mmCIF file of C-alpha atoms in Angstrom:
data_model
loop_
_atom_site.group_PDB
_atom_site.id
_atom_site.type_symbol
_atom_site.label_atom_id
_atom_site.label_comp_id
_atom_site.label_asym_id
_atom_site.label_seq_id
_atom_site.Cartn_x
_atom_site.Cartn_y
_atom_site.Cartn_z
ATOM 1 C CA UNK A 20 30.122 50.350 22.357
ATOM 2 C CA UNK A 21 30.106 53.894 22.181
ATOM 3 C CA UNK A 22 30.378 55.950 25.574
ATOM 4 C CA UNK A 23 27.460 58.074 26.334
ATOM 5 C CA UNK A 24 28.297 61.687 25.463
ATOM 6 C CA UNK A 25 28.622 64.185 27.831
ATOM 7 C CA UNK A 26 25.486 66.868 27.657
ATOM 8 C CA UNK A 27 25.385 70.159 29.385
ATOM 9 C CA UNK A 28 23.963 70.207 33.155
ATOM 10 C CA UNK A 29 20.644 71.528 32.177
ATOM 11 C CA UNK A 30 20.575 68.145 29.155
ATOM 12 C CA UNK A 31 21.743 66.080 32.521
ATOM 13 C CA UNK A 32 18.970 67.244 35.067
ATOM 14 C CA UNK A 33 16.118 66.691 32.035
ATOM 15 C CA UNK A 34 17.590 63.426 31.450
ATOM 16 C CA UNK A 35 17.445 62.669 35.367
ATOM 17 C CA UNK A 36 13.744 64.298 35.990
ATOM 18 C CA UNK A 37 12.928 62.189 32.953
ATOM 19 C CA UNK A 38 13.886 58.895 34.382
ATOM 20 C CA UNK A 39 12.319 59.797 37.534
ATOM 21 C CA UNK A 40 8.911 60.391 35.701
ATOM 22 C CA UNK A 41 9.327 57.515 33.753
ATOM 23 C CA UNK A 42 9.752 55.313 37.178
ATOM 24 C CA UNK A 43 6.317 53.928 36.833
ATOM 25 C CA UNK A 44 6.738 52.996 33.133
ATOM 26 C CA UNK A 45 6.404 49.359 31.473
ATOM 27 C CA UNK A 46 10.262 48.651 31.994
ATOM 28 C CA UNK A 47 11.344 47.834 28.893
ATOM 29 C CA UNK A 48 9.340 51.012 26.897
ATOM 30 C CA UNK A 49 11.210 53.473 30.080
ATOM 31 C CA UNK A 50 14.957 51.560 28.885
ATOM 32 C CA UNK A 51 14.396 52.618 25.297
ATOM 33 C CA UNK A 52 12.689 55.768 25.521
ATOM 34 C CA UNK A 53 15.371 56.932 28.236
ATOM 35 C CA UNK A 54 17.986 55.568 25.288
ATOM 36 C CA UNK A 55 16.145 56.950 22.268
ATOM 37 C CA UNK A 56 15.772 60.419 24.147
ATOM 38 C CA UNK A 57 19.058 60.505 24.542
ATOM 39 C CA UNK A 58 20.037 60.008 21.648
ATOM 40 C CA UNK A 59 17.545 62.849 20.045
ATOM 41 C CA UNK A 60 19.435 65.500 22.584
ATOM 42 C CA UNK A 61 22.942 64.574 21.178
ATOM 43 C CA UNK A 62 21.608 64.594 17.730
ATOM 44 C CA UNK A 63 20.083 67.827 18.407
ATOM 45 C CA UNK A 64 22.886 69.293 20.710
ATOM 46 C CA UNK A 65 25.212 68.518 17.531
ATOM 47 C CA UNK A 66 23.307 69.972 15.152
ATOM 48 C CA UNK A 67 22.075 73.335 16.939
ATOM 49 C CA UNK A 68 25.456 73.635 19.567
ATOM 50 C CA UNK A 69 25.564 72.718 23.008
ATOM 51 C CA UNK A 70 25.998 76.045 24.409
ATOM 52 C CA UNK A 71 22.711 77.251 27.118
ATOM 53 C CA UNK A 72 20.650 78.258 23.822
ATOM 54 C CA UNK A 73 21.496 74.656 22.466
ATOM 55 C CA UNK A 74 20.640 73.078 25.477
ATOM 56 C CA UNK A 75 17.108 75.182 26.181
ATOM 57 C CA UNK A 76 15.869 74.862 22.390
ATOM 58 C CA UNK A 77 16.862 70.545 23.219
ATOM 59 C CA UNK A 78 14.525 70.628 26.212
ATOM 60 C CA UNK A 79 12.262 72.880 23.820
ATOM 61 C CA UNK A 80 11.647 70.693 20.896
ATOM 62 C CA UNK A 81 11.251 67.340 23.568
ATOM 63 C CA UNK A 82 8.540 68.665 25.683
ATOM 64 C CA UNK A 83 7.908 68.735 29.532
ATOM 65 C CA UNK A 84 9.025 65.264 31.346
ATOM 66 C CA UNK A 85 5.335 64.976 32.636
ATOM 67 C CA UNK A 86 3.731 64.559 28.693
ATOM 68 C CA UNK A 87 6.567 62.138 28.118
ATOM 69 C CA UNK A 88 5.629 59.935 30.884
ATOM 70 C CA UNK A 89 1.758 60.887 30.431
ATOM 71 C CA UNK A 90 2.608 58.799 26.443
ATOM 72 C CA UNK A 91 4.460 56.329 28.155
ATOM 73 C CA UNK A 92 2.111 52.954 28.980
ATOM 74 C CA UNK A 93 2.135 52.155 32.825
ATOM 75 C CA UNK A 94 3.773 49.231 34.016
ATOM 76 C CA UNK A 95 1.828 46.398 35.052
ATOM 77 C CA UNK A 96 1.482 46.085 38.730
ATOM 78 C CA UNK A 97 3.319 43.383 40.002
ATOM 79 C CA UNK A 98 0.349 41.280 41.986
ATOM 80 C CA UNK A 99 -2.031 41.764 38.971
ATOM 81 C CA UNK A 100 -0.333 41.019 36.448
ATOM 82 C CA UNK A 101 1.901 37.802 37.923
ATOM 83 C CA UNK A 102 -0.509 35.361 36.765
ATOM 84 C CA UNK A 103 -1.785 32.993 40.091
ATOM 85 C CA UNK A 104 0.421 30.539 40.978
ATOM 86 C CA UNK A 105 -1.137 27.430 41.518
ATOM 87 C CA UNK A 106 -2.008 26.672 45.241
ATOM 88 C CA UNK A 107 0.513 24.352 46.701
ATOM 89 C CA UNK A 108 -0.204 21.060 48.332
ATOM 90 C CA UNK A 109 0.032 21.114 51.880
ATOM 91 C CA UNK A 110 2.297 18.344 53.310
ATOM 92 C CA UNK A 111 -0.288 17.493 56.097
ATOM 93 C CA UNK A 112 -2.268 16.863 52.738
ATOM 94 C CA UNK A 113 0.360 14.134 51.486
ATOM 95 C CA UNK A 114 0.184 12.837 54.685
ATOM 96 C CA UNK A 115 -3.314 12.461 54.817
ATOM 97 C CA UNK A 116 -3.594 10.527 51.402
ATOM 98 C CA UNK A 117 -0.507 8.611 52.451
ATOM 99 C CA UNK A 118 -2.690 7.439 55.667
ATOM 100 C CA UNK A 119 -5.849 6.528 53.286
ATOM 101 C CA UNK A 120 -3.560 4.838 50.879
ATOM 102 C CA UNK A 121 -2.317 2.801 53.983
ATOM 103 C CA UNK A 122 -5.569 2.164 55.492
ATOM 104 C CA UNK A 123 -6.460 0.344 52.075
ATOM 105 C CA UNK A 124 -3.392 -1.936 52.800
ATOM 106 C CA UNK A 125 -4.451 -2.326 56.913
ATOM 107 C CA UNK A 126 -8.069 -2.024 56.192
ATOM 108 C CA UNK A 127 -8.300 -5.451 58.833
ATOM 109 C CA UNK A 128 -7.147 -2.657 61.437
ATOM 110 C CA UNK A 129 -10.055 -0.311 60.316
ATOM 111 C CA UNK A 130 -8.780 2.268 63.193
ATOM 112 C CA UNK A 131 -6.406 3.759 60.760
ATOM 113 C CA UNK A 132 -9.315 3.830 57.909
ATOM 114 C CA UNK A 133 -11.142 5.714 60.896
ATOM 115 C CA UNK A 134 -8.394 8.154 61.719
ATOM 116 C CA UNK A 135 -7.370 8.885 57.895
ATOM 117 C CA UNK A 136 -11.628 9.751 57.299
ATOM 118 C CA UNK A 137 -11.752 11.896 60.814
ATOM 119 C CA UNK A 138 -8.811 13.529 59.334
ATOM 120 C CA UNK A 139 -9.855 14.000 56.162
ATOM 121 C CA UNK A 140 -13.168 15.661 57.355
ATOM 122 C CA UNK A 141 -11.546 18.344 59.853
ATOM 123 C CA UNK A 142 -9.320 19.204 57.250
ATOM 124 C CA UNK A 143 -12.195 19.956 54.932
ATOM 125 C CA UNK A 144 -14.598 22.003 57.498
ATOM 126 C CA UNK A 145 -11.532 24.106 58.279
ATOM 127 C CA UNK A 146 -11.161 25.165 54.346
ATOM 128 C CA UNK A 147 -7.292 24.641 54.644
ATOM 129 C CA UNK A 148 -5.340 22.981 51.777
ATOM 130 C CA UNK A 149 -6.041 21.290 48.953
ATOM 131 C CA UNK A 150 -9.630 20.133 48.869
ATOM 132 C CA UNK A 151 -9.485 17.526 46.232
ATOM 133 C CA UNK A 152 -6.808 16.106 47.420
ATOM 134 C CA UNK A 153 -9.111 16.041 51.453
ATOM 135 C CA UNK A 154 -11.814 14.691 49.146
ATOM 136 C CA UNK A 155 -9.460 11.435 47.642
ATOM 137 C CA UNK A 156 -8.405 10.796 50.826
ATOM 138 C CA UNK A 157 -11.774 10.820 52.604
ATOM 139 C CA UNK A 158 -12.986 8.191 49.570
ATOM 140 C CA UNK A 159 -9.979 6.089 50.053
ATOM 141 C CA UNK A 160 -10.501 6.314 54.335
ATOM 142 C CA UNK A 161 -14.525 4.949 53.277
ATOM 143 C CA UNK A 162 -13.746 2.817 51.017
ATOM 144 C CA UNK A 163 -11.027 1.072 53.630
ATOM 145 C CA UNK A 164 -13.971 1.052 56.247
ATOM 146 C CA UNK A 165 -16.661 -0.017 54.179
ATOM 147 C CA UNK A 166 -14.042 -3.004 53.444
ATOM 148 C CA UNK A 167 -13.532 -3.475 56.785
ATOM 149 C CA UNK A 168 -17.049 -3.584 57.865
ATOM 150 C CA UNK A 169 -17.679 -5.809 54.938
ATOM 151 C CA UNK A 170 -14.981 -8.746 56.394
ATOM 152 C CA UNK A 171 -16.780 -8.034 59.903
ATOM 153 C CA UNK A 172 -20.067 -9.444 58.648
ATOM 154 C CA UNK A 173 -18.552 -11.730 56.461
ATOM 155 C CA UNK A 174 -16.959 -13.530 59.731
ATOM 156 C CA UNK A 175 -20.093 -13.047 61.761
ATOM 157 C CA UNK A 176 -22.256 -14.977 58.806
ATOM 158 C CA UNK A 177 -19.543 -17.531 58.526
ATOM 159 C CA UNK A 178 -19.393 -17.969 62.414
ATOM 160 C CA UNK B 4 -17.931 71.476 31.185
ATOM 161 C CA UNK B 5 -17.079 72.389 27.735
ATOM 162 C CA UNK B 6 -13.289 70.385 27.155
ATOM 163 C CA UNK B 7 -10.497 72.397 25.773
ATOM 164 C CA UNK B 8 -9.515 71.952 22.444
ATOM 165 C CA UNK B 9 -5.757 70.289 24.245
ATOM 166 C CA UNK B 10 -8.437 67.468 25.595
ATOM 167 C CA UNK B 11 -10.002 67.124 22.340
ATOM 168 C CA UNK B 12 -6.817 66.356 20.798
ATOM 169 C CA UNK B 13 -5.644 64.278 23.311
ATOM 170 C CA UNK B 14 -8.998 62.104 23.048
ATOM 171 C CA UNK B 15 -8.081 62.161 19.330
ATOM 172 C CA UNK B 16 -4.407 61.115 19.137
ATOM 173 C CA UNK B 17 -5.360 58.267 20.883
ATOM 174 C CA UNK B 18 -5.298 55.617 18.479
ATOM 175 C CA UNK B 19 -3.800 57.790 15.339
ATOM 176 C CA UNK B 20 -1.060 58.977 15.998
ATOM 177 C CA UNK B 21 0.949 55.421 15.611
ATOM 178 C CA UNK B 22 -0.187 55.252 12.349
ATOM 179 C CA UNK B 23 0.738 58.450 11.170
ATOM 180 C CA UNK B 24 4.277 57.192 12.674
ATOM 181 C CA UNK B 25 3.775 54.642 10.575
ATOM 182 C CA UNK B 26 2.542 56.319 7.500
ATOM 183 C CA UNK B 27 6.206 58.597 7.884
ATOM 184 C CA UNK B 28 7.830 55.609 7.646
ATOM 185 C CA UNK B 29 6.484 54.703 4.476
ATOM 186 C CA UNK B 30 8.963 56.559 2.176
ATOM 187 C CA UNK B 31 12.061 54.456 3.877
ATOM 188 C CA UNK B 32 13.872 53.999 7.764
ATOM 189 C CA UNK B 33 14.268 57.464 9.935
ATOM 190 C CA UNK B 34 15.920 58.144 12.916
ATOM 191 C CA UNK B 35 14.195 59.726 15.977
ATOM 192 C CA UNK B 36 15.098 63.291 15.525
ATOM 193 C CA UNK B 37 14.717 63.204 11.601
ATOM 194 C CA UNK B 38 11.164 60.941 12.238
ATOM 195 C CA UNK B 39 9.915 64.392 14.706
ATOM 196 C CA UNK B 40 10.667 66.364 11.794
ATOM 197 C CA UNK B 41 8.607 64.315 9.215
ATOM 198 C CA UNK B 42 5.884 64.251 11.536
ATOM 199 C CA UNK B 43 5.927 68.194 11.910
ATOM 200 C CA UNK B 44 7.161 69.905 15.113
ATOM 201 C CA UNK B 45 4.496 72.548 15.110
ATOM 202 C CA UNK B 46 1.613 69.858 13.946
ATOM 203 C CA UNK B 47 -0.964 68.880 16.102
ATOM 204 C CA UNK B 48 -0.237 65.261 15.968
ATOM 205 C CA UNK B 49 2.568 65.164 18.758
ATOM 206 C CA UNK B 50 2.239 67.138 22.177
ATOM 207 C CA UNK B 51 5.938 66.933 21.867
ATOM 208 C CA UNK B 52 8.638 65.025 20.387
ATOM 209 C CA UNK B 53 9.533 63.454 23.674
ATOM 210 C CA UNK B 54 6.688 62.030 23.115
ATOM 211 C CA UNK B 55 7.425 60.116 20.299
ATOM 212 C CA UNK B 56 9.641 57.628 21.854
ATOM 213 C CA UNK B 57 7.157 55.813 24.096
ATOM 214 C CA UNK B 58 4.852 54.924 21.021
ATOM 215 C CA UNK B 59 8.261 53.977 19.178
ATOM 216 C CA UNK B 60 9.159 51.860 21.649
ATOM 217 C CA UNK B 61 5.508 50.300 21.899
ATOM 218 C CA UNK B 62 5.481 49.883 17.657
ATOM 219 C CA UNK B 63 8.716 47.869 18.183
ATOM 220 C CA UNK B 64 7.474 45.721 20.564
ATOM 221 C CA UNK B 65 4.263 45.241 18.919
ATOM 222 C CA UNK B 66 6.785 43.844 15.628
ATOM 223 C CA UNK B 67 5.652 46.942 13.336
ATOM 224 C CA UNK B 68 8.920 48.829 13.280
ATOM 225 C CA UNK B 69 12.165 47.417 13.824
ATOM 226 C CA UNK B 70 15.424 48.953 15.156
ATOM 227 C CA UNK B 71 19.250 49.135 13.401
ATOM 228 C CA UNK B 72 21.735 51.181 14.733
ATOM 229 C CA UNK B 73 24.084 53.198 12.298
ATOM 230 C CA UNK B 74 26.917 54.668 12.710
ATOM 231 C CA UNK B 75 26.234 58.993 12.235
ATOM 232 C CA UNK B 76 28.720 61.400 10.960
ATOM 233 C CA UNK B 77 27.887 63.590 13.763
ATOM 234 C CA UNK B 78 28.073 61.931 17.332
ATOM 235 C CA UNK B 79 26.682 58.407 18.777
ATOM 236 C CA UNK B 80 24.753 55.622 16.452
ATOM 237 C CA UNK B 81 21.606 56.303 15.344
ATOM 238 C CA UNK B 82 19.060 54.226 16.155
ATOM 239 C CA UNK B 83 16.851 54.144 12.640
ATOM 240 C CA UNK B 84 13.416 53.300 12.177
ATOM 241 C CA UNK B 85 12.014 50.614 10.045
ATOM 242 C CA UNK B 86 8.689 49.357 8.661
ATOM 243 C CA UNK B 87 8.352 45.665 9.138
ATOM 244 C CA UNK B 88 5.817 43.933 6.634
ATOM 245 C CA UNK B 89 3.622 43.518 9.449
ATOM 246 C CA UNK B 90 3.915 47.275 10.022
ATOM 247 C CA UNK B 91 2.812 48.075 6.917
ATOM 248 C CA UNK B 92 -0.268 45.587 6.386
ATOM 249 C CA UNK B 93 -1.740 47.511 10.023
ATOM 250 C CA UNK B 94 -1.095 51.156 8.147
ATOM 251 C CA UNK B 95 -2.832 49.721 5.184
ATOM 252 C CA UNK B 96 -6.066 48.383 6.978
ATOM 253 C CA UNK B 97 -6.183 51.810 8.845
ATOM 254 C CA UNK B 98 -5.354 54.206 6.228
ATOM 255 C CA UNK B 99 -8.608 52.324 4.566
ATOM 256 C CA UNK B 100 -10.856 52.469 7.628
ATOM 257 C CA UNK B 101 -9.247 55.711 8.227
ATOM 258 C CA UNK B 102 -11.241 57.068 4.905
ATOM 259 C CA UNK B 103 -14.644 55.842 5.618
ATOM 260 C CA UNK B 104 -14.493 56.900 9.155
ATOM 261 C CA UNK B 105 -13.361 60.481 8.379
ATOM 262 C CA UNK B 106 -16.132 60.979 5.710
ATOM 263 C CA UNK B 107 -18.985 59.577 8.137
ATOM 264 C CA UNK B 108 -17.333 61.981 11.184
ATOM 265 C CA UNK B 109 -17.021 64.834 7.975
ATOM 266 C CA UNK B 110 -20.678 64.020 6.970
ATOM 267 C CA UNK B 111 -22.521 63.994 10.513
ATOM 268 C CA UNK B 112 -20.826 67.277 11.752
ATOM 269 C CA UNK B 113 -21.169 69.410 8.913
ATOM 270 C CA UNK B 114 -24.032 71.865 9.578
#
């Protein structure tokens, strides 16, 4: 690792204004054209001296900060270009498939096929969490009623 | 409003000049300030050498040009310039649509 060399103030400040310009910058193009630009002004500071007349014809030859950054390619804003995470599942959406699930198992008790259904349905007019997983729920809650009306009328036949 | 000619060119870099980057690569590796030079400081191709880094840095990324740092007789490593195969296969298939382009452009403004 070499250390950076030292360059006269007026290298210094075009080197700072530079990595202010290039703020905006993809990242990874700013790191390397702060690195390769740097290494054009020592190259050019040891070839031409690094006295003020050095230093201007430097600054000179690499061009105003503002036509650097104007080549440089924006970086990608951060919300628009993170893709979208998936939407999580709520827990009172676990919950609610948890109490259909259940209501399969109790469906003789159909008041917790009723509750997991009413559930399911004011959880899908209010638009909140996950809809498919409101919508398995709601099938599982009917189903467990339907079942439970179904042994009703069985017994009322058979009595 | 009638552009300047500095808009024209800017319109007209876009697109070319990485391949003329390229195209300086062609005789062998360079290193930034020695790549400028190829490319002409005074030619109309660059609005400055600064900004030749940027598009260097996007040519590397994109896998046409690699990077190798040497060691230079004269201060820190230099960070050299190389055509990758891939590099050279894009300069090809533009130097090629390059020609037909230029003659149709050539042939439609000519009085």
């Amino acid at each position: 690792m070499t250390a950076a060399p030292a360059f006269p103030p007026l290298v210094e400040a075009y080197l700072a204004d530079l990595e202010h310009a290039l703020a905006a910058s993809e990242p990874r193009e700013r790191a390397e054209t702060l690195a390769a630009v740097r290494e054009h002004a020592a190259e050019s500071l040891a070839l031409h001296g690094s006295d003020d007349a050095g230093a201007r014809r430097v600054l000179d030859e690499l061009g105003p900060v503002d036509a650097i950054a104007a080549a440089s390619t924006p970086a990608a804003p951060a919300a628009a270009g993170a893709p979208a995470a998936p939407a999580a599942t709520p827990a009172a959406d676990v919950w609610l498939v948890v109490l259909a699930v259940a209501s399969l198992a109790l469906f003789v008790v159909p008041l917790v096929a009723a509750a997991a259904v009413i559930w399911a349905v004011v959880r899908l007019r209010a638009g909140v969490g996950n809809r498919r997983v409101q919508t398995l729920a709601l099938a599982v809650g009917t189903v467990s009623l339907v079942g439970a009306a179904a042994l009703y009328v069985s017994h009322v036949l058979a009595g | 409003m009638v552009p300047s000619s500095d808009v024209v060119l800017t319109q007209l870099r876009k697109g070319v000049v990485e391949y003329c980057v390229l195209a300086c690569l062609r005789s062998g590796p360079a290193y930034g300030l020695e790549l400028a030079e190829r490319l002409g400081a005074t030619s109309t191709l660059l609005t400055s050498e600064g900004t030749l880094y940027p598009l260097l840095s996007r040519l590397r990324q994109q896998g046409w040009v690699t990077t190798t740092q040497v060691a230079s007789p004269m201060g820190p490593p230099r960070r050299y310039y190389e055509l990758t195969t891939e590099g050279r296969a894009a300069l090809e298939t533009f130097t090629a649509t390059w020609s037909r382009f230029t003659a149709d452009v050539r042939t439609t403004l000519e009085p």
